Amino acid sequence: MAVTANLTVPDLEEAKGFWSGLFGLSTEMDLGWVARLTDPVTGAHVQLVTRDATAPEDSALTVKVDDVDEAWAQVQAAGVEVVHPLVTEEWGVRRFFVRAPGGTVVNIAQHHV
């Protein structure tokens, strides 16, 4: 499992410039509405989001899991509030969103094979 902070930004290019210029992070992925910038040495990263392309709310965190279907079953069994249902996105990610206690929206995702 890995956890990535998702920072909501109004201007993706401006935010990318800040994170790459000040911290030396390189753009690993950029879909126009979301970009992940990563330190090439340590792998530390941040994800910048202007507005999620398909979900009704933006997420504060992405939790990458090995088996998203198993995570989905656990969430349903536990009665956790689902914000965005389990879907396979066109950019190769299978994911769903839940609301954690306190209101934080969490994106639970697995790269689709």
PDB file of C-alpha atoms in Angstrom:
ATOM      1  CA  MET A   1       0.000   0.000   0.000  1.00  0.00           C
ATOM      2  CA  ALA A   2       1.127   3.555  -0.714  1.00  0.00           C
ATOM      3  CA  VAL A   3      -0.470   6.877   0.247  1.00  0.00           C
ATOM      4  CA  THR A   4      -0.252  10.030  -1.878  1.00  0.00           C
ATOM      5  CA  ALA A   5      -1.340  13.526  -0.831  1.00  0.00           C
ATOM      6  CA  ASN A   6      -3.711  15.115  -3.379  1.00  0.00           C
ATOM      7  CA  LEU A   7      -3.417  18.900  -3.275  1.00  0.00           C
ATOM      8  CA  THR A   8      -6.229  20.897  -4.873  1.00  0.00           C
ATOM      9  CA  VAL A   9      -4.795  23.719  -6.976  1.00  0.00           C
ATOM     10  CA  PRO A  10      -6.477  26.329  -9.194  1.00  0.00           C
ATOM     11  CA  ASP A  11      -3.675  26.395 -11.794  1.00  0.00           C
ATOM     12  CA  LEU A  12      -1.884  23.134 -12.561  1.00  0.00           C
ATOM     13  CA  GLU A  13       1.006  24.694 -14.502  1.00  0.00           C
ATOM     14  CA  GLU A  14       1.710  27.260 -11.787  1.00  0.00           C
ATOM     15  CA  ALA A  15       1.645  24.567  -9.086  1.00  0.00           C
ATOM     16  CA  LYS A  16       3.916  22.269 -11.124  1.00  0.00           C
ATOM     17  CA  GLY A  17       6.376  25.148 -11.453  1.00  0.00           C
ATOM     18  CA  PHE A  18       6.392  25.698  -7.696  1.00  0.00           C
ATOM     19  CA  TRP A  19       6.969  22.026  -6.784  1.00  0.00           C
ATOM     20  CA  SER A  20       9.562  21.411  -9.491  1.00  0.00           C
ATOM     21  CA  GLY A  21      11.362  24.729  -9.028  1.00  0.00           C
ATOM     22  CA  LEU A  22      11.535  24.763  -5.237  1.00  0.00           C
ATOM     23  CA  PHE A  23      11.867  21.043  -4.507  1.00  0.00           C
ATOM     24  CA  GLY A  24      13.260  19.616  -7.762  1.00  0.00           C
ATOM     25  CA  LEU A  25      10.320  17.263  -8.337  1.00  0.00           C
ATOM     26  CA  SER A  26       9.870  15.887 -11.870  1.00  0.00           C
ATOM     27  CA  THR A  27       6.529  15.418 -13.597  1.00  0.00           C
ATOM     28  CA  GLU A  28       5.825  11.685 -13.564  1.00  0.00           C
ATOM     29  CA  MET A  29       2.264  11.892 -14.879  1.00  0.00           C
ATOM     30  CA  ASP A  30       0.114  14.736 -16.244  1.00  0.00           C
ATOM     31  CA  LEU A  31      -3.458  14.273 -17.491  1.00  0.00           C
ATOM     32  CA  GLY A  32      -4.213  17.992 -17.724  1.00  0.00           C
ATOM     33  CA  TRP A  33      -6.390  18.003 -14.590  1.00  0.00           C
ATOM     34  CA  VAL A  34      -4.096  15.937 -12.340  1.00  0.00           C
ATOM     35  CA  ALA A  35      -0.306  15.682 -12.232  1.00  0.00           C
ATOM     36  CA  ARG A  36       2.043  13.672 -10.020  1.00  0.00           C
ATOM     37  CA  LEU A  37       5.458  15.161  -9.311  1.00  0.00           C
ATOM     38  CA  THR A  38       8.147  12.878  -7.909  1.00  0.00           C
ATOM     39  CA  ASP A  39      11.634  13.199  -6.483  1.00  0.00           C
ATOM     40  CA  PRO A  40      13.792  11.128  -8.859  1.00  0.00           C
ATOM     41  CA  VAL A  41      16.078   9.982  -6.039  1.00  0.00           C
ATOM     42  CA  THR A  42      13.774   9.273  -3.095  1.00  0.00           C
ATOM     43  CA  GLY A  43      10.471   8.641  -4.869  1.00  0.00           C
ATOM     44  CA  ALA A  44       8.715  11.158  -2.590  1.00  0.00           C
ATOM     45  CA  HIS A  45       5.799  12.633  -4.484  1.00  0.00           C
ATOM     46  CA  VAL A  46       2.784  14.905  -4.458  1.00  0.00           C
ATOM     47  CA  GLN A  47      -0.296  14.839  -6.654  1.00  0.00           C
ATOM     48  CA  LEU A  48      -1.822  18.119  -7.866  1.00  0.00           C
ATOM     49  CA  VAL A  49      -5.514  18.167  -8.801  1.00  0.00           C
ATOM     50  CA  THR A  50      -7.492  21.008 -10.359  1.00  0.00           C
ATOM     51  CA  ARG A  51     -10.826  19.145 -10.388  1.00  0.00           C
ATOM     52  CA  ASP A  52     -11.364  15.389 -10.588  1.00  0.00           C
ATOM     53  CA  ALA A  53     -12.414  14.407 -14.097  1.00  0.00           C
ATOM     54  CA  THR A  54     -15.117  11.882 -13.123  1.00  0.00           C
ATOM     55  CA  ALA A  55     -15.819  12.004  -9.376  1.00  0.00           C
ATOM     56  CA  PRO A  56     -18.351  14.344  -7.752  1.00  0.00           C
ATOM     57  CA  GLU A  57     -15.793  15.484  -5.144  1.00  0.00           C
ATOM     58  CA  ASP A  58     -12.028  15.849  -5.045  1.00  0.00           C
ATOM     59  CA  SER A  59     -10.073  13.506  -2.804  1.00  0.00           C
ATOM     60  CA  ALA A  60      -7.502  14.600  -0.235  1.00  0.00           C
ATOM     61  CA  LEU A  61      -5.549  11.333  -0.394  1.00  0.00           C
ATOM     62  CA  THR A  62      -5.007   8.454  -2.758  1.00  0.00           C
ATOM     63  CA  VAL A  63      -4.443   5.060  -1.157  1.00  0.00           C
ATOM     64  CA  LYS A  64      -2.987   2.610  -3.677  1.00  0.00           C
ATOM     65  CA  VAL A  65      -3.944  -0.978  -2.885  1.00  0.00           C
ATOM     66  CA  ASP A  66      -2.979  -4.347  -4.358  1.00  0.00           C
ATOM     67  CA  ASP A  67      -6.602  -5.516  -4.722  1.00  0.00           C
ATOM     68  CA  VAL A  68      -9.192  -2.785  -5.176  1.00  0.00           C
ATOM     69  CA  ASP A  69     -12.026  -5.329  -5.464  1.00  0.00           C
ATOM     70  CA  GLU A  70     -11.156  -6.712  -2.029  1.00  0.00           C
ATOM     71  CA  ALA A  71     -10.997  -3.165  -0.621  1.00  0.00           C
ATOM     72  CA  TRP A  72     -14.399  -2.417  -2.205  1.00  0.00           C
ATOM     73  CA  ALA A  73     -15.905  -5.511  -0.555  1.00  0.00           C
ATOM     74  CA  GLN A  74     -14.466  -4.486   2.834  1.00  0.00           C
ATOM     75  CA  VAL A  75     -15.871  -0.962   2.509  1.00  0.00           C
ATOM     76  CA  GLN A  76     -19.318  -2.261   1.600  1.00  0.00           C
ATOM     77  CA  ALA A  77     -19.305  -4.776   4.462  1.00  0.00           C
ATOM     78  CA  ALA A  78     -18.268  -2.058   6.924  1.00  0.00           C
ATOM     79  CA  GLY A  79     -20.966   0.359   5.746  1.00  0.00           C
ATOM     80  CA  VAL A  80     -18.487   3.154   4.980  1.00  0.00           C
ATOM     81  CA  GLU A  81     -19.933   6.099   3.024  1.00  0.00           C
ATOM     82  CA  VAL A  82     -19.094   5.768  -0.682  1.00  0.00           C
ATOM     83  CA  VAL A  83     -18.572   9.100  -2.471  1.00  0.00           C
ATOM     84  CA  HIS A  84     -17.718   7.654  -5.913  1.00  0.00           C
ATOM     85  CA  PRO A  85     -18.489   4.036  -6.895  1.00  0.00           C
ATOM     86  CA  LEU A  86     -15.952   1.467  -8.060  1.00  0.00           C
ATOM     87  CA  VAL A  87     -15.079   2.178 -11.703  1.00  0.00           C
ATOM     88  CA  THR A  88     -12.308   1.512 -14.185  1.00  0.00           C
ATOM     89  CA  GLU A  89     -11.182   4.879 -15.533  1.00  0.00           C
ATOM     90  CA  GLU A  90     -10.032   5.375 -19.120  1.00  0.00           C
ATOM     91  CA  TRP A  91      -6.556   6.393 -17.902  1.00  0.00           C
ATOM     92  CA  GLY A  92      -5.898   2.918 -16.495  1.00  0.00           C
ATOM     93  CA  VAL A  93      -6.912   3.168 -12.844  1.00  0.00           C
ATOM     94  CA  ARG A  94      -9.625   1.170 -11.074  1.00  0.00           C
ATOM     95  CA  ARG A  95     -10.845   3.211  -8.101  1.00  0.00           C
ATOM     96  CA  PHE A  96     -13.566   4.378  -5.731  1.00  0.00           C
ATOM     97  CA  PHE A  97     -13.867   7.180  -3.165  1.00  0.00           C
ATOM     98  CA  VAL A  98     -14.985   6.930   0.470  1.00  0.00           C
ATOM     99  CA  ARG A  99     -15.543   9.501   3.195  1.00  0.00           C
ATOM    100  CA  ALA A 100     -13.414   8.915   6.292  1.00  0.00           C
ATOM    101  CA  PRO A 101     -14.508  10.002   9.780  1.00  0.00           C
ATOM    102  CA  GLY A 102     -14.088  13.774   9.932  1.00  0.00           C
ATOM    103  CA  GLY A 103     -15.095  14.183   6.294  1.00  0.00           C
ATOM    104  CA  THR A 104     -11.840  13.517   4.406  1.00  0.00           C
ATOM    105  CA  VAL A 105     -12.504  12.072   0.948  1.00  0.00           C
ATOM    106  CA  VAL A 106     -10.136   9.178   0.161  1.00  0.00           C
ATOM    107  CA  ASN A 107      -9.475   7.777  -3.321  1.00  0.00           C
ATOM    108  CA  ILE A 108      -8.782   4.025  -3.096  1.00  0.00           C
ATOM    109  CA  ALA A 109      -7.096   2.927  -6.303  1.00  0.00           C
ATOM    110  CA  GLN A 110      -5.280   0.170  -8.148  1.00  0.00           C
ATOM    111  CA  HIS A 111      -3.569   0.487 -11.524  1.00  0.00           C
ATOM    112  CA  HIS A 112      -5.668  -1.540 -13.954  1.00  0.00           C
ATOM    113  CA  VAL A 113      -3.825  -4.382 -15.625  1.00  0.00           C
TER     114      VAL A 113
END
